[in-house]
Amino acid sequence: MKRIRTQVAIIGAGPAGLLLAQLLHRAGVDSLVIERQSRPYIEGRIRAGLLEQGSVDTLTEAGLGERLHREGLAHEGMELRFAGGNQRIELFGLTGKRVTIYGQQESVKDMVAARLATGRPLLFEVADTALHDVSSDAPRVTFTHEGVPHEVTCDAIAGCDGFHGPSRAAMPPEVLRVYERVYPFAWLGILADARPISHELIYARHEDGFALATMRSETVSRLYLQCAPDEDLALWPDERIWEALHQRLGAVNEGPITQKGVTAMRSFVAEPMRHGRLFLAGDAAHIVPPTGAKGMNLAVADVRLLAPALVALLRGDGRLAETYSARALARIWKVQRFSWWMTAMLHKFSADDPFEHRVQTAELDYVCGSEAARRSLAEQYVGLPYDE
Ligand code: RFL
Ligand code: PHB
């Protein structure tokens, strides 16, 4: 058994865990990051792409913005498309803020490089991660790395291990309350070497279902189609995907498809996000459907609150730690509501429900016709101000 002592044990090297490690390092706090997957796996995992201005600012302040500013695509608007309607939402004009397209795996690469440069530990391919004594002042994490069992003693554990990680389950069941909604559809996402159809994102509601045109660069398109929750990718040869995209989005530039995947859609919140010396952040505590592009942004917002709370706790002041969960959840629920609303407005919920169809059209008509409604959408889409 190898024994290690650190101040904060961070479980998970996704955006939440890696950003927390960086912020703690800059505040002079020691941490150990453990990750179940390999480095190439997490650096290649295709996921989110859109960063709120506040997330860009947070990453920049953390010293992680150099390539993001060079390669990220800043957008000042987005488009809603539906039967007969085609509306640009002037994000910058309505809010003075922009959003930035920069693949999550690119942020992850930047954060892994920054972490390795600090010389502080980041261990990949760990197994059997388990949390112990989280209610005490001396919590522990055990795991196996390169065949050797490890035990980490620490002052606090940050559970940044995503929806399926062990941290949330380490909270005593009697203190944890879960709120959940599962949607009757999923997204089939592709990455293609094809020029994006527009400089900006297009969210389309069509009678066949939702579609989204986004991008990773000026030559790489990222496209999504609403599909069945248990969709079999084998039934979606490339021609069928392009046909459905043309149908729902109109003219789409085709090119070789380099990646295909199906993403389930769920809204989920676990409360509270802290018990004793265990703190949850990011997808470990909450999931949003991707329609509002909020998952990674919420992970960043959580960590923005968690890092100073942990720094203060380690100096003997537990006040920010006490209120971390409530302050994080105040934003999370607003973002949950926004993501649920965007999802409800743009997807087809049932095969044949003319009422639903009319209400969605009315909603889109209203959003497009009212500056107040567009401003409300824009304000949430670019990211609500941080409440600190
Ligand atoms: P992550 O990224 O899931 O990282 C958790 C890490 O923990 C590791 N882990 C463990 N490590 C050690 N021991 C264990 N036992 C472990 N169990 C798990 C995992 O391997 C993993 O590396 O969570 P984090 O850091 O909270 O970050 C959250 C984001 O990844 C997620 O919310 C976003 O990707 C969601 N999302 C989007 N978010 C946005 O902000 N904007 C978007 O445009 C956006 N689009 C999307 C998305 C997610 C999608 N998918 C595929 C779910 C589009 C899609 C299609
Ligand atoms: C993406 O670029 O992958 C993306 C953008 C906006 C969303 C979801 C995903 O709402």
XYZ file of C-alpha atoms and ligand atoms in Angstrom:
453
model
C 0.000 0.000 0.000
C 1.399 3.371 -1.030
C 0.357 6.181 1.336
C 0.107 9.782 0.129
C -0.810 12.965 1.956
C -2.293 15.951 0.113
C -4.574 18.868 0.974
C -7.322 18.228 -1.588
C -7.935 14.882 -3.314
C -9.604 15.568 -6.664
C -11.445 12.675 -8.264
C -11.831 13.081 -12.037
C -9.795 14.929 -14.670
C -12.644 16.473 -16.623
C -13.031 20.239 -16.896
C -14.225 20.516 -13.267
C -11.373 18.563 -11.677
C -8.604 19.997 -13.845
C -9.719 23.615 -13.451
C -10.019 23.143 -9.695
C -6.503 21.694 -9.582
C -5.181 24.723 -11.469
C -6.961 27.293 -9.275
C -5.831 25.545 -6.091
C -2.257 25.386 -7.356
C -2.295 29.111 -8.065
C -3.527 29.714 -4.522
C -0.668 27.606 -3.130
C -2.828 24.609 -2.206
C -1.611 21.092 -2.893
C -3.845 18.536 -4.567
C -3.743 15.117 -6.170
C -5.871 14.425 -9.247
C -6.881 10.875 -10.115
C -8.546 9.869 -13.379
C -10.034 6.548 -14.400
C -9.333 6.948 -18.119
C -6.075 7.358 -20.024
C -4.695 10.726 -21.095
C -5.338 10.101 -24.851
C -8.902 9.070 -24.021
C -9.829 12.231 -22.119
C -7.984 14.435 -24.619
C -9.866 12.859 -27.513
C -13.340 12.688 -25.994
C -15.643 14.812 -28.165
C -18.157 16.689 -26.069
C -19.112 20.296 -25.495
C -18.069 23.126 -27.714
C -19.563 26.364 -26.522
C -18.150 28.526 -23.738
C -19.950 31.399 -22.089
C -18.003 34.639 -21.848
C -17.704 34.116 -18.083
C -16.141 30.676 -18.660
C -13.648 32.180 -21.111
C -12.816 34.870 -18.543
C -12.428 32.289 -15.772
C -10.128 30.103 -17.886
C -8.137 33.186 -18.905
C -7.735 34.373 -15.310
C -6.593 30.852 -14.409
C -3.781 31.118 -16.981
C -5.486 28.706 -19.391
C -6.562 31.130 -22.094
C -3.628 31.377 -24.453
C -4.640 28.857 -27.153
C -8.331 29.457 -26.423
C -7.942 33.097 -27.469
C -5.912 32.140 -30.527
C -8.090 29.308 -31.825
C -11.528 29.873 -30.283
C -14.248 31.268 -32.550
C -16.070 34.189 -30.917
C -19.745 34.419 -31.885
C -21.962 37.460 -31.543
C -25.229 35.793 -32.479
C -27.062 32.538 -33.123
C -30.041 31.540 -35.192
C -33.399 29.916 -34.480
C -35.083 28.170 -37.410
C -38.600 26.780 -37.547
C -41.518 26.442 -39.918
C -41.623 29.683 -41.771
C -39.371 31.427 -39.275
C -35.701 32.263 -39.294
C -34.494 34.537 -36.544
C -31.019 35.691 -35.637
C -30.641 36.333 -31.923
C -28.178 39.191 -31.567
C -26.361 37.943 -28.519
C -23.797 40.723 -28.444
C -26.251 43.456 -29.396
C -28.644 42.399 -26.637
C -26.148 41.643 -23.864
C -22.726 43.059 -24.746
C -21.318 39.524 -24.383
C -20.094 36.848 -26.780
C -19.886 33.066 -26.686
C -16.849 31.134 -27.907
C -16.629 27.877 -29.798
C -13.662 25.847 -28.512
C -13.892 22.069 -28.183
C -14.041 20.796 -24.620
C -11.229 18.360 -25.383
C -9.060 21.312 -26.399
C -9.683 22.932 -22.998
C -8.924 19.580 -21.395
C -5.613 19.354 -23.320
C -4.672 22.872 -22.169
C -5.558 22.019 -18.568
C -3.670 18.707 -18.575
C -0.577 20.474 -19.979
C -0.864 23.213 -17.325
C -1.217 20.620 -14.581
C 1.765 18.575 -15.728
C 3.834 21.780 -15.911
C 3.177 22.427 -12.206
C 4.793 19.099 -11.329
C 1.892 18.303 -9.024
C 0.401 14.803 -9.380
C -2.183 13.795 -11.989
C -2.586 10.028 -12.199
C -4.329 8.396 -15.158
C -5.882 4.937 -15.429
C -6.614 4.508 -11.746
C -9.056 1.760 -10.715
C -11.198 0.874 -7.685
C -11.589 4.512 -6.530
C -13.336 4.600 -3.137
C -14.092 7.423 -0.683
C -13.901 6.944 3.087
C -14.736 8.910 6.256
C -16.157 11.859 4.319
C -18.033 13.071 7.408
C -14.808 13.348 9.414
C -12.049 15.968 9.244
C -9.664 13.350 7.872
C -11.299 11.852 4.789
C -9.474 9.300 2.647
C -9.490 8.082 -0.915
C -8.215 4.676 -1.947
C -7.488 3.439 -5.462
C -5.181 1.238 -7.481
C -2.605 2.669 -9.869
C -0.257 0.553 -11.975
C -1.286 -2.446 -9.917
C -0.323 -0.794 -6.602
C -3.002 -0.005 -3.989
C -2.863 3.642 -2.830
C -4.334 5.472 0.145
C -4.604 9.261 0.138
C -5.260 11.175 3.326
C -6.418 14.746 2.841
C -8.338 17.687 4.291
C -11.076 17.629 1.634
C -12.253 15.559 -1.318
C -13.510 17.184 -4.507
C -15.863 14.814 -6.332
C -15.416 15.941 -9.958
C -15.993 12.481 -11.393
C -18.964 13.111 -13.653
C -22.406 11.567 -13.604
C -21.224 7.954 -13.233
C -18.384 8.500 -10.748
C -18.363 7.176 -7.148
C -18.391 10.539 -5.292
C -22.097 11.298 -5.291
C -22.803 7.766 -4.049
C -20.419 8.385 -1.126
C -22.852 10.940 0.309
C -25.045 9.347 2.991
C -28.346 8.480 1.248
C -30.372 10.188 3.977
C -28.871 13.608 3.188
C -29.004 13.361 -0.606
C -32.046 14.438 -2.585
C -32.230 13.877 -6.313
C -34.365 15.700 -8.894
C -34.564 14.209 -12.343
C -36.232 14.326 -15.724
C -35.417 11.947 -18.548
C -36.421 12.974 -22.060
C -37.996 10.656 -24.633
C -35.261 11.383 -27.188
C -31.490 11.648 -27.640
C -29.045 13.427 -29.964
C -27.149 11.741 -32.737
C -24.010 13.839 -33.130
C -21.446 13.801 -35.912
C -18.167 15.503 -36.613
C -17.457 16.035 -40.312
C -14.670 17.534 -42.382
C -17.072 19.971 -43.965
C -17.346 23.739 -43.983
C -19.991 24.943 -41.475
C -23.168 26.205 -43.183
C -23.048 29.461 -41.281
C -20.571 31.432 -39.136
C -23.002 31.039 -36.270
C -24.936 28.190 -34.638
C -28.340 27.218 -36.025
C -30.946 25.646 -33.721
C -33.757 24.181 -35.828
C -37.146 22.852 -34.855
C -38.591 20.678 -37.590
C -41.573 18.359 -37.722
C -39.131 15.415 -38.012
C -37.352 16.612 -34.860
C -34.674 19.012 -33.646
C -31.376 19.653 -35.423
C -28.348 21.780 -34.514
C -25.550 22.994 -36.754
C -22.425 23.938 -34.841
C -18.725 23.657 -35.595
C -15.227 23.123 -34.292
C -13.376 25.262 -36.824
C -13.834 26.878 -40.207
C -13.386 23.470 -41.831
C -14.976 21.108 -39.294
C -18.742 20.894 -38.725
C -20.410 19.435 -35.657
C -24.021 18.493 -36.386
C -26.720 17.013 -34.175
C -30.079 15.376 -34.902
C -32.830 14.461 -32.476
C -33.189 10.667 -32.484
C -34.706 7.902 -30.375
C -33.168 7.416 -26.901
C -32.099 3.884 -27.807
C -31.129 4.754 -31.372
C -29.042 2.112 -33.121
C -26.181 3.835 -34.976
C -25.983 0.883 -37.338
C -29.272 2.098 -38.804
C -27.693 5.474 -39.612
C -25.327 5.112 -42.538
C -23.796 8.430 -43.589
C -26.307 8.970 -46.418
C -29.233 8.738 -44.023
C -27.638 11.250 -41.651
C -27.017 13.764 -44.437
C -30.526 13.308 -45.769
C -32.046 14.004 -42.340
C -29.777 17.029 -41.849
C -30.773 18.452 -45.241
C -34.404 17.874 -44.402
C -34.233 19.648 -41.045
C -31.639 22.353 -41.700
C -31.887 23.012 -45.420
C -28.605 23.235 -47.331
C -25.761 21.556 -45.389
C -22.186 21.127 -46.655
C -21.294 17.457 -46.728
C -17.891 15.956 -46.050
C -16.307 12.817 -44.580
C -17.850 11.951 -41.204
C -15.039 11.368 -38.696
C -17.054 10.606 -35.566
C -20.621 9.508 -34.688
C -22.289 9.127 -31.309
C -25.607 9.127 -29.454
C -26.059 11.314 -26.358
C -28.886 10.642 -23.905
C -30.791 13.668 -22.626
C -31.493 14.236 -18.989
C -32.000 16.947 -16.395
C -30.611 15.961 -13.006
C -29.692 17.736 -9.778
C -28.372 16.201 -6.546
C -28.633 18.298 -3.399
C -26.721 19.213 -1.350
C -23.361 19.438 -3.111
C -21.414 19.177 0.102
C -21.400 16.760 2.978
C -18.681 17.080 5.626
C -15.389 17.225 3.750
C -16.794 15.973 0.439
C -17.650 18.588 -2.199
C -19.274 17.771 -5.549
C -18.754 19.863 -8.683
C -19.832 19.613 -12.326
C -21.625 16.600 -13.783
C -21.099 14.675 -10.516
C -23.870 16.845 -9.065
C -25.962 17.863 -12.079
C -26.705 17.147 -15.718
C -28.454 19.401 -18.201
C -29.722 18.465 -21.645
C -27.203 19.901 -24.151
C -29.706 22.197 -25.902
C -28.627 25.238 -23.881
C -24.882 24.373 -24.138
C -24.501 24.658 -20.378
C -22.890 21.487 -18.969
C -19.261 22.534 -19.123
C -20.121 26.130 -18.284
C -21.859 25.000 -15.100
C -18.831 22.897 -14.184
C -16.672 26.031 -14.537
C -19.140 28.100 -12.483
C -19.148 25.495 -9.664
C -15.365 25.437 -9.529
C -15.220 29.215 -9.475
C -17.067 29.000 -6.159
C -15.424 25.846 -4.864
C -11.769 26.866 -5.227
C -11.905 29.910 -2.897
C -14.149 27.979 -0.487
C -11.520 25.224 -0.182
C -8.645 27.696 0.113
C -10.441 29.451 2.995
C -11.386 26.151 4.642
C -7.750 25.048 4.659
C -6.826 28.313 6.359
C -9.386 27.561 9.070
C -12.294 29.638 7.770
C -15.202 27.371 6.819
C -17.756 30.039 5.985
C -17.518 29.845 2.194
C -17.455 26.053 2.366
C -20.671 26.122 4.429
C -22.500 28.122 1.772
C -20.882 26.551 -1.327
C -23.767 24.205 -2.068
C -26.514 26.813 -1.716
C -24.641 29.391 -3.794
C -23.829 26.891 -6.546
C -27.390 25.547 -6.617
C -28.872 29.029 -7.026
C -27.199 29.259 -10.433
C -27.662 25.584 -11.281
C -31.457 25.737 -10.975
C -31.692 28.800 -13.201
C -29.544 27.069 -15.776
C -31.568 23.867 -15.400
C -34.693 25.846 -16.125
C -33.149 27.477 -19.197
C -31.859 24.151 -20.580
C -35.242 22.498 -20.002
C -37.013 25.437 -21.684
C -34.761 25.412 -24.762
C -35.218 21.636 -24.973
C -38.999 21.870 -24.656
C -39.266 24.616 -27.257
C -37.182 22.893 -29.918
C -37.780 19.125 -29.715
C -40.535 16.857 -30.855
C -41.838 15.100 -27.746
C -44.513 12.844 -29.181
C -45.151 11.348 -32.574
C -48.478 13.027 -33.023
C -49.497 15.921 -30.802
C -50.830 18.886 -32.749
C -51.312 20.886 -29.529
C -47.634 20.573 -28.639
C -46.710 21.624 -32.145
C -48.894 24.735 -32.041
C -47.630 25.762 -28.599
C -44.005 25.382 -29.688
C -44.641 27.429 -32.799
C -46.310 30.112 -30.697
C -43.366 30.131 -28.312
C -40.862 30.499 -31.144
C -43.032 33.160 -32.757
C -43.143 35.020 -29.466
C -39.396 34.788 -28.880
C -38.706 35.985 -32.400
C -41.253 38.782 -32.261
C -40.471 40.223 -28.843
C -37.252 42.022 -28.043
C -37.834 41.365 -24.340
C -38.049 37.611 -25.000
C -34.961 37.642 -27.239
C -33.039 39.547 -24.590
C -34.055 37.030 -21.942
C -32.895 34.134 -24.130
C -29.657 35.947 -25.001
C -28.886 36.866 -21.389
C -29.123 33.216 -20.351
C -27.400 31.814 -23.431
C -24.284 34.005 -23.041
C -24.278 33.139 -19.327
C -25.891 34.750 -16.309
C -23.553 37.000 -14.349
C -21.710 35.306 -11.509
C -23.321 36.025 -8.198
C -20.464 36.276 -5.713
P -16.599 14.988 -16.931
O -16.086 15.722 -18.109
O -17.530 13.854 -17.160
O -15.322 14.481 -16.122
C -15.424 13.556 -15.075
C -14.154 12.730 -15.075
O -14.171 11.831 -13.963
C -13.623 10.600 -14.378
N -14.036 9.531 -13.474
C -13.240 8.988 -12.530
N -11.984 9.265 -12.164
C -11.438 8.516 -11.177
N -12.091 7.501 -10.542
C -13.361 7.183 -10.894
N -14.011 6.162 -10.313
C -13.989 7.955 -11.930
N -15.214 7.932 -12.508
C -15.225 8.884 -13.438
C -14.157 10.440 -15.784
O -13.399 9.514 -16.553
C -14.035 11.864 -16.309
O -12.812 12.107 -16.973
O -17.320 15.965 -15.893
P -17.052 17.504 -15.527
O -15.598 17.753 -15.307
O -18.028 17.818 -14.486
O -17.421 18.291 -16.881
C -18.730 18.337 -17.363
C -18.754 18.393 -18.880
O -17.929 17.368 -19.403
C -20.180 18.243 -19.461
O -21.104 18.912 -18.660
C -20.289 18.799 -20.891
O -19.547 18.021 -21.794
C -21.749 18.837 -21.346
N -21.940 19.324 -22.719
C -21.857 20.678 -23.033
N -21.518 21.584 -22.080
C -21.332 22.903 -22.405
O -21.030 23.715 -21.524
N -21.494 23.377 -23.696
C -21.824 22.528 -24.705
O -21.874 22.967 -25.869
C -22.056 21.142 -24.386
N -22.389 20.281 -25.359
C -22.176 18.429 -23.754
C -22.408 18.942 -25.077
C -22.150 17.065 -23.534
C -22.363 16.198 -24.594
N -22.256 14.831 -24.313
C -21.541 13.927 -25.105
C -22.642 14.346 -23.001
C -22.658 18.101 -26.128
C -22.658 16.732 -25.899
C -22.962 15.855 -27.082
C -21.371 22.001 -29.655
O -20.683 22.821 -30.328
O -21.033 20.812 -29.528
C -22.639 22.449 -29.050
C -23.005 23.777 -29.178
C -24.226 24.202 -28.649
C -25.042 23.313 -28.001
C -24.661 21.976 -27.842
C -23.450 21.539 -28.386
O -26.227 23.729 -27.518
